[in-house]
mmCIF file of C-alpha atoms in Angstrom:
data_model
loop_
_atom_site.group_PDB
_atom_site.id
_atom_site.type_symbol
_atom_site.label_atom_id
_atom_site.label_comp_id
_atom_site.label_asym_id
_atom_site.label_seq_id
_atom_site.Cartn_x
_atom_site.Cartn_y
_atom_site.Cartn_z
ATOM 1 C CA UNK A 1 14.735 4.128 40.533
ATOM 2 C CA UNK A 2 14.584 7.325 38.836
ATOM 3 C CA UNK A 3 12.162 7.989 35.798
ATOM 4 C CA UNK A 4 13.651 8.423 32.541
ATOM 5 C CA UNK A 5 12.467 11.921 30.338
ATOM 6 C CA UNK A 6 9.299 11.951 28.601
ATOM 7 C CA UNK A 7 10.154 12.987 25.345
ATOM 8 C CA UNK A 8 7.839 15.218 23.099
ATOM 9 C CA UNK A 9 7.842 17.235 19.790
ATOM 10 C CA UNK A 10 5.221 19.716 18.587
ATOM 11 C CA UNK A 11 5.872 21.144 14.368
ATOM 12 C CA UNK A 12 3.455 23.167 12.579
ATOM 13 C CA UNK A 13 3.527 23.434 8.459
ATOM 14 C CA UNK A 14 1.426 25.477 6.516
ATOM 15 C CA UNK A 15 -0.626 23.523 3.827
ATOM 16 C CA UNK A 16 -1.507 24.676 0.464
ATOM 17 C CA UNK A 17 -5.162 22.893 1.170
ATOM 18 C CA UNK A 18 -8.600 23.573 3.359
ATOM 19 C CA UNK A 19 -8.507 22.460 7.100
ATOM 20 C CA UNK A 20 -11.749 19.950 5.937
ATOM 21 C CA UNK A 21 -9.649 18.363 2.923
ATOM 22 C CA UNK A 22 -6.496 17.663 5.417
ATOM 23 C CA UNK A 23 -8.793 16.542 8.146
ATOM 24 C CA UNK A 24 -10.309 14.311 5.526
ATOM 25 C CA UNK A 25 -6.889 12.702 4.759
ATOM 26 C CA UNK A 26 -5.830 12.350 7.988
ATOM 27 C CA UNK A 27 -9.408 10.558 9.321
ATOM 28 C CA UNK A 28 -9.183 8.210 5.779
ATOM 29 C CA UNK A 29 -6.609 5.876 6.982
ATOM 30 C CA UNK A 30 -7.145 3.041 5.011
ATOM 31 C CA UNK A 31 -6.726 5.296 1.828
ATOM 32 C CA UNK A 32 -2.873 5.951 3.123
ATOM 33 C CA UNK A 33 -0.822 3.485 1.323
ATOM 34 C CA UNK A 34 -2.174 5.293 -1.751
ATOM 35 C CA UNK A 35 -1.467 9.109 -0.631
ATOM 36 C CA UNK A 36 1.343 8.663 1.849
ATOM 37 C CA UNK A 37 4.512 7.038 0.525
ATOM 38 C CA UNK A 38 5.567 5.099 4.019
ATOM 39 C CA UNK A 39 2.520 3.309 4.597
ATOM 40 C CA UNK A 40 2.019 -0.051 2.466
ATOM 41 C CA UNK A 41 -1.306 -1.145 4.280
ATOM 42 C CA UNK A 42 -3.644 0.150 6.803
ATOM 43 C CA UNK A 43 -6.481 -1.966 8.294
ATOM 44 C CA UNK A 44 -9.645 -1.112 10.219
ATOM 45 C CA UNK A 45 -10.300 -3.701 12.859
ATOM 46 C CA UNK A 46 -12.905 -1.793 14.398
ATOM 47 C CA UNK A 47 -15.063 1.811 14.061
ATOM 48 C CA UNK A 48 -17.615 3.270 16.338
ATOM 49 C CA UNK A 49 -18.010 6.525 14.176
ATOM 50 C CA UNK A 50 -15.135 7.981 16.591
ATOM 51 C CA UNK A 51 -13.011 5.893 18.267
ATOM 52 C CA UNK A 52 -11.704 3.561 15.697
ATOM 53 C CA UNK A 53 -8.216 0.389 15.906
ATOM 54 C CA UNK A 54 -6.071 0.106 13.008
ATOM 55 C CA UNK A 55 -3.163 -2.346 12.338
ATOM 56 C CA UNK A 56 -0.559 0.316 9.998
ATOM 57 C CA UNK A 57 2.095 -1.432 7.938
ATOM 58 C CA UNK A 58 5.085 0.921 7.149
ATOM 59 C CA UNK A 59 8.365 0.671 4.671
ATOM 60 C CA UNK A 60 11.326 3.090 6.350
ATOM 61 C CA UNK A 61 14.918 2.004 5.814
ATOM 62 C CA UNK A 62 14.728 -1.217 4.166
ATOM 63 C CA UNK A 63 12.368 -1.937 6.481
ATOM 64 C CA UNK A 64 8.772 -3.162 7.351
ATOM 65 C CA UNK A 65 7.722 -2.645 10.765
ATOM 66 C CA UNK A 66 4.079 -2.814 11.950
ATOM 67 C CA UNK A 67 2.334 -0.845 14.647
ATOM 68 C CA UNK A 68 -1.248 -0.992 16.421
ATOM 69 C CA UNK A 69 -2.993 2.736 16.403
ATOM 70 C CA UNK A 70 -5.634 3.262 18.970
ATOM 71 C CA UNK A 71 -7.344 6.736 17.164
ATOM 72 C CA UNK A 72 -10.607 9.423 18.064
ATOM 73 C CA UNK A 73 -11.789 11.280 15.405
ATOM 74 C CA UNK A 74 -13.139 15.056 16.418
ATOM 75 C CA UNK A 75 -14.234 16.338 13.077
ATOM 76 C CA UNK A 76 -16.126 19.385 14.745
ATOM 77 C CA UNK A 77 -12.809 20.502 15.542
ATOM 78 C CA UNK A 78 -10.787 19.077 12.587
ATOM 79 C CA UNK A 79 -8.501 16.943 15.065
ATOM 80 C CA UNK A 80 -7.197 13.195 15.603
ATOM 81 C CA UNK A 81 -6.143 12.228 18.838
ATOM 82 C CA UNK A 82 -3.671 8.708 18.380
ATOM 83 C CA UNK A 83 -1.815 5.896 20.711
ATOM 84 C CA UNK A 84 0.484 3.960 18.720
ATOM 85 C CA UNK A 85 1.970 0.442 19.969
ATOM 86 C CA UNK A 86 5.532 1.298 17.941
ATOM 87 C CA UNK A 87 8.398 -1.426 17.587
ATOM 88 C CA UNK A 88 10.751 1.615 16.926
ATOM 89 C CA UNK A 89 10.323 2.734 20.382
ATOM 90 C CA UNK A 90 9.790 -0.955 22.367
ATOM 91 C CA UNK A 91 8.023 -1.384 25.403
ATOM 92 C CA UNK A 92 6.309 2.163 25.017
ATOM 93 C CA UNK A 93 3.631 3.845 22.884
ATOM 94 C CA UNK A 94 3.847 6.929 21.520
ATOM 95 C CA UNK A 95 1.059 9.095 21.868
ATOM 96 C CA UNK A 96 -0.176 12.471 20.002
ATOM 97 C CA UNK A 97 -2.674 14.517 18.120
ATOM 98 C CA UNK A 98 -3.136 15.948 14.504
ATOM 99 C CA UNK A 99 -4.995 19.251 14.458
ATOM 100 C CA UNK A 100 -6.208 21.409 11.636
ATOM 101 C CA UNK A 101 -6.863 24.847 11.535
ATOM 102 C CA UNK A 102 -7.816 27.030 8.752
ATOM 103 C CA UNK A 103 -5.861 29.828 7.369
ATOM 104 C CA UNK A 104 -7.843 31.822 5.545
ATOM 105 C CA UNK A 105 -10.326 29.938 2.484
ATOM 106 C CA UNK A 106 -7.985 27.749 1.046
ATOM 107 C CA UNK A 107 -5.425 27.497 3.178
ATOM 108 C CA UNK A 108 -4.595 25.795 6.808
ATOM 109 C CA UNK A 109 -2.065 25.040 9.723
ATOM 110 C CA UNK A 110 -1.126 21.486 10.698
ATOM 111 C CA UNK A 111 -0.019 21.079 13.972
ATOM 112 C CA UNK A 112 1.304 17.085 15.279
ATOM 113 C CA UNK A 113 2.277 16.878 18.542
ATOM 114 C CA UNK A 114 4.023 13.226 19.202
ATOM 115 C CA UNK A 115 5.516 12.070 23.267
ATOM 116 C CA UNK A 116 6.881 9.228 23.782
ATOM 117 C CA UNK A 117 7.610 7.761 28.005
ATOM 118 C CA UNK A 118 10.675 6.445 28.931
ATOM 119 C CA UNK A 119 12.959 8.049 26.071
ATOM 120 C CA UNK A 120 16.877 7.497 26.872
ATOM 121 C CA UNK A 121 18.062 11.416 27.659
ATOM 122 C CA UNK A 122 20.851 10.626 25.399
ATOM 123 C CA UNK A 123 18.955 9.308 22.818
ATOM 124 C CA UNK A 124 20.040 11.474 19.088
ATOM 125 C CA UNK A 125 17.376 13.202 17.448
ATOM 126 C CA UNK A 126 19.254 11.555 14.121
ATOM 127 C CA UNK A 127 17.074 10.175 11.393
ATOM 128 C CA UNK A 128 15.073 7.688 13.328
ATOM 129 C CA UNK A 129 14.109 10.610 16.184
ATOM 130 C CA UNK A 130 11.175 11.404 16.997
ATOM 131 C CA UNK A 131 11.938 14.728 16.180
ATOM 132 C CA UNK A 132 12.587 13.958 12.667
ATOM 133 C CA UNK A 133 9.353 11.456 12.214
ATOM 134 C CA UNK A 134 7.361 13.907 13.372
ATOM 135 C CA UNK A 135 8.387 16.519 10.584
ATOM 136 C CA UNK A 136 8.554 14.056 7.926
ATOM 137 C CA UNK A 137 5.209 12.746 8.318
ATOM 138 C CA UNK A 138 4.295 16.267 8.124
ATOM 139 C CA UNK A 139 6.233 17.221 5.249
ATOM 140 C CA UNK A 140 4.232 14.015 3.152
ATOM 141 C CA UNK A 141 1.316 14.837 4.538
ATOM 142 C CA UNK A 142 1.133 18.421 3.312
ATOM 143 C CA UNK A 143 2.347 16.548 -0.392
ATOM 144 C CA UNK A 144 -0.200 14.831 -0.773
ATOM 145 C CA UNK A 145 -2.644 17.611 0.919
ATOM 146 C CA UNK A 146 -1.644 19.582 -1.810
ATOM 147 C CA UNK A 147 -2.520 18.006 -4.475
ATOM 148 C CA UNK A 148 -6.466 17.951 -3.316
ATOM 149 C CA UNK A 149 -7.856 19.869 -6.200
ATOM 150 C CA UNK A 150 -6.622 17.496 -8.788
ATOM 151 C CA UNK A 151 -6.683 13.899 -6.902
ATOM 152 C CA UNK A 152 -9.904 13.300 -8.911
ATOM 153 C CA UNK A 153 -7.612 13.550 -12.166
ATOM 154 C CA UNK A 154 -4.742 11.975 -10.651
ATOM 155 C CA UNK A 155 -6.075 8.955 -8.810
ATOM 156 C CA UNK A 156 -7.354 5.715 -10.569
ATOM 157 C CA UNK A 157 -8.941 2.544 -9.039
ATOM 158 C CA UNK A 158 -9.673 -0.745 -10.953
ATOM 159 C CA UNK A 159 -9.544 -4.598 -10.650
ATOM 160 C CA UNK A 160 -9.246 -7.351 -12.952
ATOM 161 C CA UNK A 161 -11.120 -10.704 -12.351
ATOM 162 C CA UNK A 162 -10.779 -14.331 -13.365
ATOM 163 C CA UNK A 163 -12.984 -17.448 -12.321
ATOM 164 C CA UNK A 164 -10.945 -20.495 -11.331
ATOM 165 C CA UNK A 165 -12.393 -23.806 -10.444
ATOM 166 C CA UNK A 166 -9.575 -25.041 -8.530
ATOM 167 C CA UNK A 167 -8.545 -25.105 -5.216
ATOM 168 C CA UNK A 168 -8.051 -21.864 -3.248
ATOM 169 C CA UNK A 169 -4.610 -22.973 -1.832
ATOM 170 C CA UNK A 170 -2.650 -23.905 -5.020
ATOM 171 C CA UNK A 171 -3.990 -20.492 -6.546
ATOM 172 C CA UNK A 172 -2.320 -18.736 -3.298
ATOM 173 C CA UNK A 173 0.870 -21.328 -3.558
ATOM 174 C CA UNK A 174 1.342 -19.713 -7.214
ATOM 175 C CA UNK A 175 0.633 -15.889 -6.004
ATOM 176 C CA UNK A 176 2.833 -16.272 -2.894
ATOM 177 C CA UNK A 177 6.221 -17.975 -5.050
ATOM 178 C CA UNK A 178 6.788 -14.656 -7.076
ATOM 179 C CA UNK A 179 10.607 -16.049 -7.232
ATOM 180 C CA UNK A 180 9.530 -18.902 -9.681
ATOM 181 C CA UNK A 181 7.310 -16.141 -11.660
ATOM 182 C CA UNK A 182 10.425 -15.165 -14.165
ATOM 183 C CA UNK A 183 10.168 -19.038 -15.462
ATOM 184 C CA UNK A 184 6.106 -18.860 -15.680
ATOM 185 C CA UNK A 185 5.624 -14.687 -16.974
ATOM 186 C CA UNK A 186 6.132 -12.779 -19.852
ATOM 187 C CA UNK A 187 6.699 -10.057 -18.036
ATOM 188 C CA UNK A 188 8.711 -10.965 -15.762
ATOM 189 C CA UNK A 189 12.289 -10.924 -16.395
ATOM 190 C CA UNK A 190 14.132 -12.288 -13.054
ATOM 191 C CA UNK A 191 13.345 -11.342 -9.219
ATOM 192 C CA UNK A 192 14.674 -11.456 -5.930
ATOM 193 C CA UNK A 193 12.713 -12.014 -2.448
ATOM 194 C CA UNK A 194 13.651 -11.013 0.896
ATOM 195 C CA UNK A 195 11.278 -11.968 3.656
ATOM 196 C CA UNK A 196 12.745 -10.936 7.212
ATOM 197 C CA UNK A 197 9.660 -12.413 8.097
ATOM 198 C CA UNK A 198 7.065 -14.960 7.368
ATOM 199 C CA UNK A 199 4.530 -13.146 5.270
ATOM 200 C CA UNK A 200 6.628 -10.104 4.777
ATOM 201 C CA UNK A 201 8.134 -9.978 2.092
ATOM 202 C CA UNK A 202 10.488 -7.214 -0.216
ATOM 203 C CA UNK A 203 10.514 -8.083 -3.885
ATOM 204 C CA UNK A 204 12.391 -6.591 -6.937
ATOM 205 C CA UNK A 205 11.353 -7.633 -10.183
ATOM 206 C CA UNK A 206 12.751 -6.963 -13.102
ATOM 207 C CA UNK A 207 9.879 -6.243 -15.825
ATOM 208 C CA UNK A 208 10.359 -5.934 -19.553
ATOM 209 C CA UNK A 209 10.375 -1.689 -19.502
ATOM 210 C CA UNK A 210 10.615 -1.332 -23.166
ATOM 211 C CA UNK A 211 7.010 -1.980 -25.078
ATOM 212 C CA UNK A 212 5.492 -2.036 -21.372
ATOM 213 C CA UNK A 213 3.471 1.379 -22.403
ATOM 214 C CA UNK A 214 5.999 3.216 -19.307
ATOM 215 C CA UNK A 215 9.350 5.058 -19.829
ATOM 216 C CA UNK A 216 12.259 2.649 -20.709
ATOM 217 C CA UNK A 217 15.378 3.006 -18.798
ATOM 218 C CA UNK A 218 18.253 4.301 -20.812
ATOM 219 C CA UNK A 219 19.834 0.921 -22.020
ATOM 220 C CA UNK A 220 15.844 0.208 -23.055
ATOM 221 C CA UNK A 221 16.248 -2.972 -20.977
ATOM 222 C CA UNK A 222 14.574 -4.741 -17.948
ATOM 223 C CA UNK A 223 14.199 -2.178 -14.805
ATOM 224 C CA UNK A 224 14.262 -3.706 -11.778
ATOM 225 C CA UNK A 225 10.959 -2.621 -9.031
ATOM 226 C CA UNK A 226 10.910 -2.903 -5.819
ATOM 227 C CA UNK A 227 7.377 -4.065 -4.454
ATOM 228 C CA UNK A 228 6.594 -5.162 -0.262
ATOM 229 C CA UNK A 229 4.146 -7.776 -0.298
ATOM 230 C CA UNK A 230 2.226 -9.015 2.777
ATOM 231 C CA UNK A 231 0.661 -11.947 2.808
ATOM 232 C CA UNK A 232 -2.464 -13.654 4.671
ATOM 233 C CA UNK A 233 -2.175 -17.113 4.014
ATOM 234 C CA UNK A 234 -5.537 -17.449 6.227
ATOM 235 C CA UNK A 235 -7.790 -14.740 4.741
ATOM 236 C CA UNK A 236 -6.221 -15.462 1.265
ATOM 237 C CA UNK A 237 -4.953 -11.895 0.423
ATOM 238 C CA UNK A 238 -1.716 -10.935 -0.599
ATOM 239 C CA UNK A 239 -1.301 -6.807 -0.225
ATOM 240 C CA UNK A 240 1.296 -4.924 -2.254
ATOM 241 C CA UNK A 241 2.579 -1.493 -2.509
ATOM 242 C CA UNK A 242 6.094 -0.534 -4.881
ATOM 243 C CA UNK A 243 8.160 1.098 -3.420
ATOM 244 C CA UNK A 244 9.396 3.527 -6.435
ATOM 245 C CA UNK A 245 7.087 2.976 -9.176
ATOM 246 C CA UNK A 246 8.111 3.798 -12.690
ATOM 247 C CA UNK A 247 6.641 7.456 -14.151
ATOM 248 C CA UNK A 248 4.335 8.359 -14.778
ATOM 249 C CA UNK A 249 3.039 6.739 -11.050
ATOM 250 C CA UNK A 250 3.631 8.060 -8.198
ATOM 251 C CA UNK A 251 2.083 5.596 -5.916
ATOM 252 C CA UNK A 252 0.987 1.935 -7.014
ATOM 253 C CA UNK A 253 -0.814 -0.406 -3.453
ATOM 254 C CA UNK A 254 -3.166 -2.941 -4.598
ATOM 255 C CA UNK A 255 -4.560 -6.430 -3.618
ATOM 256 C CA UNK A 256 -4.466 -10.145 -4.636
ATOM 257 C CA UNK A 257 -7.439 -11.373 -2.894
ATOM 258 C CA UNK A 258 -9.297 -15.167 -3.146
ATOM 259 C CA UNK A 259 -12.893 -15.464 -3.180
ATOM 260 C CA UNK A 260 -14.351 -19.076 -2.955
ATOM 261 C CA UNK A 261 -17.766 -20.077 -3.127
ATOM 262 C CA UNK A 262 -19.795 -23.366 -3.558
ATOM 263 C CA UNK A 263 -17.571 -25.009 -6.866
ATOM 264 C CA UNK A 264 -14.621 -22.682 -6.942
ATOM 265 C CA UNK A 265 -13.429 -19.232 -6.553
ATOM 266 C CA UNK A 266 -13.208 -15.628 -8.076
ATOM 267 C CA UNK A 267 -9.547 -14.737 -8.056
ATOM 268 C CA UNK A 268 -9.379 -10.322 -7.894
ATOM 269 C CA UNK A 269 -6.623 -8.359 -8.327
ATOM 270 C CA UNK A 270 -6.968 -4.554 -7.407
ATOM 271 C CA UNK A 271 -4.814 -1.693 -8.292
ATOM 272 C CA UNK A 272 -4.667 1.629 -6.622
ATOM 273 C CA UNK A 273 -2.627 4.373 -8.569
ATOM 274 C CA UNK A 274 -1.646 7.987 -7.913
ATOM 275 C CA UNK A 275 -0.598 9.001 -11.689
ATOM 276 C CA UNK A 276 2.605 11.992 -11.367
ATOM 277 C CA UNK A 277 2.163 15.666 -11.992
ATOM 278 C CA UNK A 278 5.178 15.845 -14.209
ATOM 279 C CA UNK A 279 5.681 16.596 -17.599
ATOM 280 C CA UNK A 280 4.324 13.547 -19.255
ATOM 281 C CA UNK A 281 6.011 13.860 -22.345
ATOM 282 C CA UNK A 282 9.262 12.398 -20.894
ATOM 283 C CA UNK A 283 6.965 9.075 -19.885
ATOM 284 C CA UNK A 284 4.993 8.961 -22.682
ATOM 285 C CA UNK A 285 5.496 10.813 -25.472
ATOM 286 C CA UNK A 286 5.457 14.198 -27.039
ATOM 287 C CA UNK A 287 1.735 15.795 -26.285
ATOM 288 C CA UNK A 288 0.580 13.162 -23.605
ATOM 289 C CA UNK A 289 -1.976 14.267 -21.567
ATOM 290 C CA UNK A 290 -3.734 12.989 -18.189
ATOM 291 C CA UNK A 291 -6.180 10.583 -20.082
ATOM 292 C CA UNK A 292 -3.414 9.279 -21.931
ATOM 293 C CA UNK A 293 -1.277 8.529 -18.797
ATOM 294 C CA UNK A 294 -4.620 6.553 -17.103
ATOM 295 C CA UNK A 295 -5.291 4.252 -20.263
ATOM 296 C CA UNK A 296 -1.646 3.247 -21.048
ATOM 297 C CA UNK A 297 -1.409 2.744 -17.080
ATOM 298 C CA UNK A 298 -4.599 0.571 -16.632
ATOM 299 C CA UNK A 299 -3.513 -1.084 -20.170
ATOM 300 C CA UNK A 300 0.021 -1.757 -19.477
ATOM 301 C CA UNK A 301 -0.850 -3.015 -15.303
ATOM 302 C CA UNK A 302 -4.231 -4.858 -16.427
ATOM 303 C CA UNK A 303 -2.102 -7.043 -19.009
ATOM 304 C CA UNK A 304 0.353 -7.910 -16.323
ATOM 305 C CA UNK A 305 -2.692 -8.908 -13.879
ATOM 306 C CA UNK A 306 -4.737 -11.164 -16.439
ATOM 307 C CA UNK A 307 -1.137 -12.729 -17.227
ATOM 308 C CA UNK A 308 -0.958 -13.447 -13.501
ATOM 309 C CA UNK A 309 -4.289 -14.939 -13.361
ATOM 310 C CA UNK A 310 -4.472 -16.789 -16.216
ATOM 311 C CA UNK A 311 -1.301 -18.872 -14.974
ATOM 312 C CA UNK A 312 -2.488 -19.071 -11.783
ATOM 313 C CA UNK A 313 -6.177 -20.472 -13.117
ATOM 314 C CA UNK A 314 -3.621 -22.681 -15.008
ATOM 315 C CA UNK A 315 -1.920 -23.591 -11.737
ATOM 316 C CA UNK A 316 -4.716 -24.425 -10.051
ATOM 317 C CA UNK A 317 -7.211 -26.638 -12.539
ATOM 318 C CA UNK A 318 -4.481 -28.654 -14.229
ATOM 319 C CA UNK A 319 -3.900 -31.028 -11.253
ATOM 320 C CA UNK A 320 -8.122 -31.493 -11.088
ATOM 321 C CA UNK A 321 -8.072 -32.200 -14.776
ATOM 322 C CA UNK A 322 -5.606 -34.835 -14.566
ATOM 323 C CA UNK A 323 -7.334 -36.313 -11.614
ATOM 324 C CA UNK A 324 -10.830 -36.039 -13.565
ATOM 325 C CA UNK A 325 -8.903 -37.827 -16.310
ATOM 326 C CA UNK A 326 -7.357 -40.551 -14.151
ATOM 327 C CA UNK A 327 -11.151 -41.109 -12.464
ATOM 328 C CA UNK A 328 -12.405 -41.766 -16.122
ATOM 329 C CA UNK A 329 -9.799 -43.872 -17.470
ATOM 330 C CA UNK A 330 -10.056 -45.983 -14.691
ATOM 331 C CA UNK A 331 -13.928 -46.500 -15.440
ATOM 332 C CA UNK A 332 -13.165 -47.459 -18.434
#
C-alpha cells in the first residue's frame, strides 16, 4: 500500500523586534493565552531546562480543540524545535521548528517550518491548511512581537482574594453554573453556555456596558462577551480567556482557582490583561492616558470578581450556618 505525501510548509516574516525578545515569546509558553489571541491556556507538565511537555488549549472557528506539544528549547541559537499531537490532523503529529535570526539591532527574521505525514494529496490548502496555520501563527506572532518595547506599559497582572469557610465543592458548584449567574449578579445581565464538552465550555454574557468604567455600545445597553472557560473539577480551577474583549483590552485570560487548607479555603481569582494601543479617548474619555486605562480596568474587572466571590462565600457558608443552627437548636 502506497504512502501518502508528507506535507510541509516553510514562511519567513520580518519582525519589527530583536531575535532575543521573539525567542523569548516563543520559549514563554505559558504566557500565550495573554500575547497570542488563539491560545486560551497553556500548561507545563514537565521542564528539564530544554526539553519541556505542554498541554495547549486553542479557540479557532467556534472551536476548542486541545493538543499535546513535545518542545526543545536551543536559546544559543534562538530556535524551538516542536511535535504536536493535533486533533485537526488525526492519527498524525505535526512536527516543526521556530527559528530566529537577527536582522540588524532591532530587527529579526522568523522562519516556522511545520510537516505533517500522511496528508491526503488532495487535501485544500483552504483556511484550515497547513499552509495557512502556518502563516497565521506567524502573522500573530510578529503582533504581539511588536509590541515588545511597550508590553511593560501595556500588560497588567492582579488577583482578588476572599476567605470562605465552606466547602470547596459548593464554591466550585457556584463558579462552574455561570448560566444561573444573571439571577445571582449585578453585573450580569443574561448568558448563554455551550459546552461541546464536559469541562469546555463557550460563554456569552451579557454585562451591564454602561457605568462599567469601558466603552458602551451604541444603544448604551448590555453587550454581550464571549468568554471559553475550562474547567478542572479535580484540581478546582476554572481557566478563562474572552474571546473579543471590550476596548480598551486587547487580551483578558485569567483563573478561578480553590485553595483549601485545615478549616476552609482561599478562593483567588486572577486576571491577565493586554490593555489596546488605540486612541483611548474613544474608550474612555477625552485625554485618557495609559494609567487611566489600567485603574478603570483593574476597577471595573476587580468589582466584578469580589461580586463573584462574595456570592460564592455566600453559596458556600449558608448551608453550614443553617446546619450549625439546627445542631444548636436541637441542644436546646
Amino acid at each position: 500500500m502506497p504512502s501518502q505525501p508528507v506535507r510541509s510548509v516553510r514562511r519567513t516574516v520580518r519582525v519589527a523586534a530583536p531575535a532575543h525578545v521573539v525567542y523569548g515569546m516563543l520559549a514563554d509558553a505559558p504566557r500565550w493565552p495573554v500575547l497570542l489571541p488563539s491560545y486560551v491556556h497553556v500548561e507545563r507538565m514537565d521542564f528539564d531546562g530544554a526539553r519541556e511537555t505542554l498541554l495547549a488549549w486553542e479557540f479557532q472557528d467556534g472551536r476548542v480543540r486541545s493538543s499535546r506539544l513535545r518542545r526543545t528549547l536551543r536559546p544559543q541559537a534562538h530556535r524551538v524545535d516542536f511535535e504536536q499531537d493535533d486533533p485537526a490532523w488525526p492519527g498524525d503529529t505535526v512536527a516543526g521548528s521556530w527559528s530566529v535570526e537577527p536582522d540588524g539591532a532591532e530587527r529579526s527574521l522568523v522562519t516556522l517550518w511545520q510537516q505533517t505525514p500522511n496528508a491526503p494529496a488532495n487535501a485544500p490548502a483552504g483556511p484550515d491548511g497547513l499552509d495557512a496555520d502556518t502563516a497565521g501563527r506567524l502573522a500573530r506572532l510578529r503582533e504581539a512581537a511588536e509590541r515588545w518595547d511597550r508590553l511593560d506599559e501595556l500588560l497588567l497582572a492582579f488577583e482578588e482574594r476572599m476567605r470562605v469557610e465552606g466547602p470547596a465543592e459548593l464554591v466550585y458548584d457556584f463558579l462552574y453554573r455561570v448560566e444561573d449567574w444573571p439571577e445571582l449578579l449585578p453585573h450580569v445581565d443574561g448568558s448563554s453556555v455551550r459546552e461541546d464538552r464536559p469541562g469546555t465550555q463557550v460563554v456569552v454574557l451579557d454585562t451591564a456596558a454602561a457605568g462599567a468604567g469601558f466603552a458602551a455600545g451604541p444603544d448604551d445597553g448590555a453587550a454581550g462577551f464571549e468568554t471559553v472557560r475550562l474547567c478542572f473539577p479535580h484540581a478546582g480551577r476554572i481557566v478563562f480567556k474572552e474571546t473579543a474583549p471590550p476596548a480598551p483590552l486587547t487580551a483578558h485570560s485569567g483563573e478561578w482557582s480553590l485553595v483549601p487548607d485545615e478549616s476552609g479555603l482561599t478562593v483567588v481569582c486572577a486576571h491577565r490583561v493586554l490593555l489596546g494601543e488605540e486612541p483611548l479617548e474613544a474608550a474612555l474619555g477625552a485625554g485618557a492616558l495609559p494609567v487611566d486605562a489600567r485603574r478603570q480596568v483593574r476597577e471595573r474587572l476587580g468589582r466584578e470578581s469580589r461580586q463573584t466571590l462574595r456570592l460564592a462565600k455566600w453559596h458556600a457558608e449558608s448551608p453550614v450556618r443553617r446546619l450549625r443552627q439546627g445542631r444548636g437548636g436541637s441542644r436546646r
